[in-house]
Tab-separated table of C-alpha atoms and ligand atoms in Angstrom:
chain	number	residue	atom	x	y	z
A	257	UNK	CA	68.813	83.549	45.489
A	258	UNK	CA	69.113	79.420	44.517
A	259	UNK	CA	65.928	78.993	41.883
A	260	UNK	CA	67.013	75.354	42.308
A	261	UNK	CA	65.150	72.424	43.580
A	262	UNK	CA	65.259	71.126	46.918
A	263	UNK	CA	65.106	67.083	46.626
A	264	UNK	CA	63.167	64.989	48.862
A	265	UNK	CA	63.262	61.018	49.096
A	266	UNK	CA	61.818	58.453	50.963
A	267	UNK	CA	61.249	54.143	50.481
A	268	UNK	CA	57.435	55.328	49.039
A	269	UNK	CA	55.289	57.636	50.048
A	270	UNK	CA	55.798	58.327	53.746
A	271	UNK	CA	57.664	61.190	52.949
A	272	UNK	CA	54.698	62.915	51.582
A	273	UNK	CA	54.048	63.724	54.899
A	274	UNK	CA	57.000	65.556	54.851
A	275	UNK	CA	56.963	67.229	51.406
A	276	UNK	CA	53.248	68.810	52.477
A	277	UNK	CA	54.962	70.196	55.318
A	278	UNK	CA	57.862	71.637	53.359
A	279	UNK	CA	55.980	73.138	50.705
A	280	UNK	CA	53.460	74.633	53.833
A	281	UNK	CA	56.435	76.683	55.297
A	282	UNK	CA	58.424	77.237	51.704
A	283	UNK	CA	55.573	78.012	49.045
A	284	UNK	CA	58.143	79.549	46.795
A	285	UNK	CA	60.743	76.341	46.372
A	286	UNK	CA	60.574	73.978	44.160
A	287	UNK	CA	60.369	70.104	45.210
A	288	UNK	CA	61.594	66.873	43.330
A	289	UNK	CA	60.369	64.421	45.177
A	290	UNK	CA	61.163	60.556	44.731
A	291	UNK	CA	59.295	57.333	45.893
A	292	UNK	CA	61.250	54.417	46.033
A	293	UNK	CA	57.777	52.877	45.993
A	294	UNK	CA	59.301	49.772	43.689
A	295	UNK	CA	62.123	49.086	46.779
A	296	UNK	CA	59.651	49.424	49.520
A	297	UNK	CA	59.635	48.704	52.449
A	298	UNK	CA	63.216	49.420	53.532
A	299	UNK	CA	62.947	48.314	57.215
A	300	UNK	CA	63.439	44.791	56.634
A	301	UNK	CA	66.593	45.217	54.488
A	302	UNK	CA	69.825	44.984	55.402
A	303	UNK	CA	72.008	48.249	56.271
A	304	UNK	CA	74.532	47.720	53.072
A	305	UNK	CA	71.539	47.440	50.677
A	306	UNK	CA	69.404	50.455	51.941
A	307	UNK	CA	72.977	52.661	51.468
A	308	UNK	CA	72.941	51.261	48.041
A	309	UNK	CA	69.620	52.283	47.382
A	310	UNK	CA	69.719	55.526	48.699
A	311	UNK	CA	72.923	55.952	46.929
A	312	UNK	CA	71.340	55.914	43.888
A	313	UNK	CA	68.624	57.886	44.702
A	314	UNK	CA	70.803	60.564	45.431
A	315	UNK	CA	72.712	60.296	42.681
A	316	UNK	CA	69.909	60.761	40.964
A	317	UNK	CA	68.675	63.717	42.715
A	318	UNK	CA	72.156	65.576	42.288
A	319	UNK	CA	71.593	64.617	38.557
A	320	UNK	CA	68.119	66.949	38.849
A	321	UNK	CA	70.682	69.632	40.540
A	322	UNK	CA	69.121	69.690	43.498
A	323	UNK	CA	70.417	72.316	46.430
A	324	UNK	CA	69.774	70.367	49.304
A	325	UNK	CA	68.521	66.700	49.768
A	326	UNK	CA	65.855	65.563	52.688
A	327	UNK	CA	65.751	62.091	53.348
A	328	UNK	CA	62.008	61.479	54.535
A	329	UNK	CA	62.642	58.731	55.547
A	330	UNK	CA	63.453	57.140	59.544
A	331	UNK	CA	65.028	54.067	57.686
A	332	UNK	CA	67.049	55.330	55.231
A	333	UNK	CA	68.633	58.022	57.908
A	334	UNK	CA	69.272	55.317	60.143
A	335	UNK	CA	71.276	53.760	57.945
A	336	UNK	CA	72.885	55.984	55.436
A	337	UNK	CA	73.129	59.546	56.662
A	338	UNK	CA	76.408	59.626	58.083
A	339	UNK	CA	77.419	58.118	54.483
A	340	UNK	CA	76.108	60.334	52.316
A	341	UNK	CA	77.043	63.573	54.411
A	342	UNK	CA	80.619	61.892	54.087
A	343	UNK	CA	80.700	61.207	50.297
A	344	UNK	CA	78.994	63.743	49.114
A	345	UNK	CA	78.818	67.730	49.164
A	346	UNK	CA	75.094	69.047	49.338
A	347	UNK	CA	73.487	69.493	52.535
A	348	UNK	CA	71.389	66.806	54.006
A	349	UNK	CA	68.420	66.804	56.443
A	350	UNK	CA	67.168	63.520	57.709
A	351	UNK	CA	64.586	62.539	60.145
A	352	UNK	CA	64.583	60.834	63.065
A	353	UNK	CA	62.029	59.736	65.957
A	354	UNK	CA	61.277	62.743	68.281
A	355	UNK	CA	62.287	61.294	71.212
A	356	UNK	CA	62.903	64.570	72.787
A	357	UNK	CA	60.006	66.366	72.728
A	358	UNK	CA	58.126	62.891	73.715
A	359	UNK	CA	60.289	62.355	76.629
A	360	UNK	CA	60.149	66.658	77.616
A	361	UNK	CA	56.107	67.005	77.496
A	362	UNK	CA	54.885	62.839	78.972
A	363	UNK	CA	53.415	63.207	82.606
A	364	UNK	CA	52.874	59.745	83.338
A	365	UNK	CA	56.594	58.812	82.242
A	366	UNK	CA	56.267	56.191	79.831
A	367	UNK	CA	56.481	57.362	75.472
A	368	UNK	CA	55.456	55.118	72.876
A	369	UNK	CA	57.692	54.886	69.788
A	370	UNK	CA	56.183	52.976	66.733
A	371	UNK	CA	58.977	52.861	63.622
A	372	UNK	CA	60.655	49.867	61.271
A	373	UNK	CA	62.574	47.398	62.464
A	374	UNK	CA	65.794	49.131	60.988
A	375	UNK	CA	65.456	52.250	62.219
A	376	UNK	CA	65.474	50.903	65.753
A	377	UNK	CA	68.693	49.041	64.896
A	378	UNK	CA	70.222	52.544	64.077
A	379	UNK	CA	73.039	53.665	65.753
A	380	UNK	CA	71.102	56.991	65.637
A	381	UNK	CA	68.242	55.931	67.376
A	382	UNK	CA	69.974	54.580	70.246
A	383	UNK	CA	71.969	57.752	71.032
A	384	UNK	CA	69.392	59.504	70.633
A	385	UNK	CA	67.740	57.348	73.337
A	386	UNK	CA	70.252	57.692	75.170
A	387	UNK	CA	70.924	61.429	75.657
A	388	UNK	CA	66.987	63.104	75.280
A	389	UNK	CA	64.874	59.697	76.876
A	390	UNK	CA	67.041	58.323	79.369
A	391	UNK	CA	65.103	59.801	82.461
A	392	UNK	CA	61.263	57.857	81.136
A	393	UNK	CA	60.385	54.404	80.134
A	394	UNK	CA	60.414	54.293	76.329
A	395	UNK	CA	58.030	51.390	75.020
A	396	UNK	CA	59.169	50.145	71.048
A	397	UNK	CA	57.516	48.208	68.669
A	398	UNK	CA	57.869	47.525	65.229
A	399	UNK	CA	54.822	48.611	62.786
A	400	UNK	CA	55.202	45.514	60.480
A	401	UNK	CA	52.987	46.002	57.692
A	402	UNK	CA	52.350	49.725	58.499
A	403	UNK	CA	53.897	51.057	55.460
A	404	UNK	CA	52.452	48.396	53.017
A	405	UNK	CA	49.204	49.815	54.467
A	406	UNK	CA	50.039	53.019	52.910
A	407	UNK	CA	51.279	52.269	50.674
A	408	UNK	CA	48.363	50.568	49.029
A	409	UNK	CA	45.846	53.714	50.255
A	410	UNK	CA	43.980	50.559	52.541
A	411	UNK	CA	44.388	53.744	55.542
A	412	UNK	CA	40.270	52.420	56.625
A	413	UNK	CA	40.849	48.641	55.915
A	414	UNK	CA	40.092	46.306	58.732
A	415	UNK	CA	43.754	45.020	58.444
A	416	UNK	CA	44.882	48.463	59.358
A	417	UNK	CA	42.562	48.869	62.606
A	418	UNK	CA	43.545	44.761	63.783
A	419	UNK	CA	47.513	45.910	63.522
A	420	UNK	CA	46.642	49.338	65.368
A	421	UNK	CA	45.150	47.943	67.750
A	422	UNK	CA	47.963	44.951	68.435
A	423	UNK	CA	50.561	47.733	68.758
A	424	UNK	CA	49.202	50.379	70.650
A	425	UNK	CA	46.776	48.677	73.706
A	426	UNK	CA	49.883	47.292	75.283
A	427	UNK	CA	51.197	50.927	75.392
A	428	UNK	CA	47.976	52.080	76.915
A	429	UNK	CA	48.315	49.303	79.108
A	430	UNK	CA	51.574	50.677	80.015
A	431	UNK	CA	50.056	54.135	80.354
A	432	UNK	CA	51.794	55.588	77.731
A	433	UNK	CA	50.951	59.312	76.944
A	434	UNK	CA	53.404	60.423	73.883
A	435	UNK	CA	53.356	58.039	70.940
A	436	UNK	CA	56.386	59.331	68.570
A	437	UNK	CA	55.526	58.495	64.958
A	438	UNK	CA	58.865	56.806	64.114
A	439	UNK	CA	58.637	56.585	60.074
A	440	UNK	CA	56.909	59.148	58.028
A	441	UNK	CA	54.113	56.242	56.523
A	442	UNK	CA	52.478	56.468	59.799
A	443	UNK	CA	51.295	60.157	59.956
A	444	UNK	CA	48.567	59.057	57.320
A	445	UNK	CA	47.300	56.455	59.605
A	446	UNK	CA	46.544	59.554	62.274
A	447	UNK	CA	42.673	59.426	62.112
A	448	UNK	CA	42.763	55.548	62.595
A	449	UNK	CA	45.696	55.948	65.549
A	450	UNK	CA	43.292	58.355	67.013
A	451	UNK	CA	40.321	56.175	67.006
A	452	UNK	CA	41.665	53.475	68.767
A	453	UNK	CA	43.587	55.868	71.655
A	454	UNK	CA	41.203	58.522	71.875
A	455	UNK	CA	42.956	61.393	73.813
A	456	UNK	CA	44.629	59.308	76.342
A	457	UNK	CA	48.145	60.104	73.611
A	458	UNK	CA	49.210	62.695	71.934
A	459	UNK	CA	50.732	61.718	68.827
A	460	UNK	CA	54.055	63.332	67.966
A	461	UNK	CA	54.874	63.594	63.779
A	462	UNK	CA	58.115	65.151	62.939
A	463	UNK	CA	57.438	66.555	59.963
A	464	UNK	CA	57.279	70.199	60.735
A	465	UNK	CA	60.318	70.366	62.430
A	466	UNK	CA	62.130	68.647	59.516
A	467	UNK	CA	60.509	71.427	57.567
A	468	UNK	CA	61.393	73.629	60.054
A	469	UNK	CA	64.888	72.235	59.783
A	470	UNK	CA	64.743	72.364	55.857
A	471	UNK	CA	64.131	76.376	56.273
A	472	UNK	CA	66.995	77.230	58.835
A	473	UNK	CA	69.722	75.102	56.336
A	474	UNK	CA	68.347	77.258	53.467
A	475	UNK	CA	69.369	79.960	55.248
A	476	UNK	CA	72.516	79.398	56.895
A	477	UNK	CA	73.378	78.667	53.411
A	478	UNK	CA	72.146	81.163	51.778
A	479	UNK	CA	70.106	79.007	49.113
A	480	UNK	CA	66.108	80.557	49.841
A	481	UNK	CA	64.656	80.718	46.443
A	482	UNK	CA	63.060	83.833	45.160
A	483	UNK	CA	59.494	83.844	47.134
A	484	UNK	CA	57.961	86.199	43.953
A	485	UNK	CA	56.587	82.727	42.410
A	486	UNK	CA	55.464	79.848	43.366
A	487	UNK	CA	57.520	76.342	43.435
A	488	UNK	CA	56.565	73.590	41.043
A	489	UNK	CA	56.722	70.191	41.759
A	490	UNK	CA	58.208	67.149	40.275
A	491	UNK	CA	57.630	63.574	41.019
A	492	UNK	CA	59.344	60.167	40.564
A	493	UNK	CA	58.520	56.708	41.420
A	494	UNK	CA	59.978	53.004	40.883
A	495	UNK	CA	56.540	51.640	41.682
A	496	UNK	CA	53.058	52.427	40.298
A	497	UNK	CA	52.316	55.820	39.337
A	498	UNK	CA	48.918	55.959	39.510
A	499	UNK	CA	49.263	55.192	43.438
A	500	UNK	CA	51.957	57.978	43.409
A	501	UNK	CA	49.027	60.664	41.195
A	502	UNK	CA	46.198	59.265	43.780
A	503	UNK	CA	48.005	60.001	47.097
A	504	UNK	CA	49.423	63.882	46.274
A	505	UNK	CA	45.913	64.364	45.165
A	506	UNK	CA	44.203	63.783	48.635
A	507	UNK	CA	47.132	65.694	50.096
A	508	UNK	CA	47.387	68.853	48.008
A	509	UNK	CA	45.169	71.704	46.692
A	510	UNK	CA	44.244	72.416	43.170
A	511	UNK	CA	46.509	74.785	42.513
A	512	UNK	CA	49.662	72.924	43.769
A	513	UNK	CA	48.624	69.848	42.236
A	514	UNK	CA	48.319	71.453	38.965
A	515	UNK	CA	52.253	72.701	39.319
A	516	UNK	CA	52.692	68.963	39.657
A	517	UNK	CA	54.350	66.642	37.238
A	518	UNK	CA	54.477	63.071	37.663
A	519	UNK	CA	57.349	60.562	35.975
A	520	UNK	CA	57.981	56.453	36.653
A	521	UNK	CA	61.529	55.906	36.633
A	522	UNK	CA	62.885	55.036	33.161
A	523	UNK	CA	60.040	56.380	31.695
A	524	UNK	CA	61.152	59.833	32.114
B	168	LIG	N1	58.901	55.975	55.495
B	168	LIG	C1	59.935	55.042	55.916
B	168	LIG	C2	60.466	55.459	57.277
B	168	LIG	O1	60.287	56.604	57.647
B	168	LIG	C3	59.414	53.656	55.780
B	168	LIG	C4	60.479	52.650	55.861
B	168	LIG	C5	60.227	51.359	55.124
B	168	LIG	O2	60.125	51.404	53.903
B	168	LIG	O3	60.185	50.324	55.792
B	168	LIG	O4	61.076	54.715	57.981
C-alpha cells in the first residue's frame, strides 16, 4: 500500500479531462493536480522552454511526494517526456494523440487529428504516425486558440463555434470519420465538436486509457493506495484561481469537490 499522491500536470486545465477520468477508475488515490494556467498555452513555445517549465513543475510535484507523475498534457509530452523519464526516478505517464485506435476503427480511410502546433512537431507524434497510421490518410490541423477557449470557460461563445467550424468542414470535406482529440483542452469543447459534425465522426479522447494506463503502472509497481477511503484532492495554479474553483466544480460531484482544496502558487 502507497497512501501517497499521484501528481497530475498539464499547461491549464486540459488535463482536467484527465484527472476526472483518473479519479473515475481510482476513487481511493489521492490527486495533486497542477495548472500551469499562468504559462499557458504551451504549443506556441519553444521545445527548451516547455522542458523548463515542466521541469519545475515536477520538481514541484516530487516536493508534494508524489508516487507517480501524469503529464496531461499532448504538449508537454511531446517535448519533455523522454527528459524527465531520463533525469528523474518516479514513473511517468504521458499522453499522446490516439492515432491507433483512429487509424484501427475509420471505414472511409481518412482520421482527423486536431492538437497544438508543438505537439505535431514532436518527435513522438511522428513515430507514432508512422508505425499505427501509415496505412490511412491522416488530416492535421492546429487548434489555435482552442485552449484559450477553455481556458476562459467561453466553451458556447460564438468565437468557439467560427474556429470549430474552420477546422473541422475541411475534414468532412475530406470524409473524415475519426477525429483524435490531440490535447486534453479539447474534450470540453465535445458538445460544440458534436454540433457542428453531427455523427458523421466519432470523436476519440484519450483520457481513459491514460487512466487506464495510470492503473496498470500502479500496479506493476506495486503503489495502489488503500481503496478503504476515499482520495482527496489538491489543486495548484499559476493563473487565476477562481477559473481553476469554477471549472472542477462543473466537472465533479459534491462530495469530491468537497475533498478538494484549492492553492495559487506562492500563495500556498
Ligand atoms: N492541454 C495541452 C495539450 O494537451 C494544451 C497545450 C497548450 O497549452 O498549448 O497539448
Amino acid at each position: 500500500m502507497n497512501e501517497a499522491p499521484i501528481g497530475i500536470f498539464d499547461s491549464g486545465l486540459g488535463g482536467l479531462s484527465v484527472w476526472k477520468e483518473a479519479v473515475r477508475l481510482l476513487p481511493g488515490e489521492s490527486i495533486v493536480y497542477y495548472a500551469d494556467s499562468g504559462n499557458c498555452p504551451y504549443g506556441p513555445r519553444p521545445e527548451e522552454e516547455i522542458i523548463h517549465l515542466s521541469e519545475e513543475i515536477v520538481k514541484f510535484l516530487l516536493k508534494k511526494n508524489c508516487k507517480l507523475i501524469v503529464i496531461a498534457c499532448n504538449t508537454a509530452t511531446a517535448a519533455a517526456i523522454s527528459y524527465l523519464r531520463e533525469k528523474y526516478e518516479v514513473p511517468f505517464v504521458g499522453i499522446e494523440p490516439a492515432l491507433k485506435p483512429a487509424s484501427l476503427a475509420t471505414t472511409s480511410g481518412h482520421i482527423g487529428v486536431l492538437a497544438t502546433k508543438g505537439t505535431f512537431k514532436g518527435k513522438h507524434y511522428l513515430e507514432t504516425r508512422k508505425r499505427h497510421a501509415w496505412y490511412v490518410d491522416v488530416h492535421i490541423q492546429v487548434g489555435d486558440g482552442l485552449v484559450e477557449i477553455v481556458e476562459n470557460g467561453h466553451f458556447d461563445s460564438q468565437e468557439a463555434y467560427l474556429l470549430l467550424e474552420n477546422y473541422l468542414k475541411p475534414m468532412l470535406d475530406k470524409k473524415v470519420d475519426q477525429l483524435v482529440l490531440g490535447c486534453t483542452h479539447y474534450p470540453f469543447l465535445i458538445p460544440q465538436i458534436k454540433e457542428i459534425v453531427g455523427d458523421r465522426m466519432k470523436i476519440i479522447d484519450p483520457a481513459p486509457a491514460v487512466a487506464r494506463q495510470i492503473q496498470a503502472l500502479l500496479e506493476e509497481k506495486e503503489l495502489f493506495a488503500s481503496e478503504n477511503q476515499a482520495g482527496i484532492y489538491e489543486f495548484y495554479t499559476t493563473g487565476i484561481l477562481a477559473m481553476l474553483q469554477r471549472m472542477v466544480k462543473m466537472i465533479t460531484d459534491t462530495r469530491e469537490f468537497n475533498r478538494s482544496n484549492f492553492w495559487k502558487i506562492g500563495e500556498e
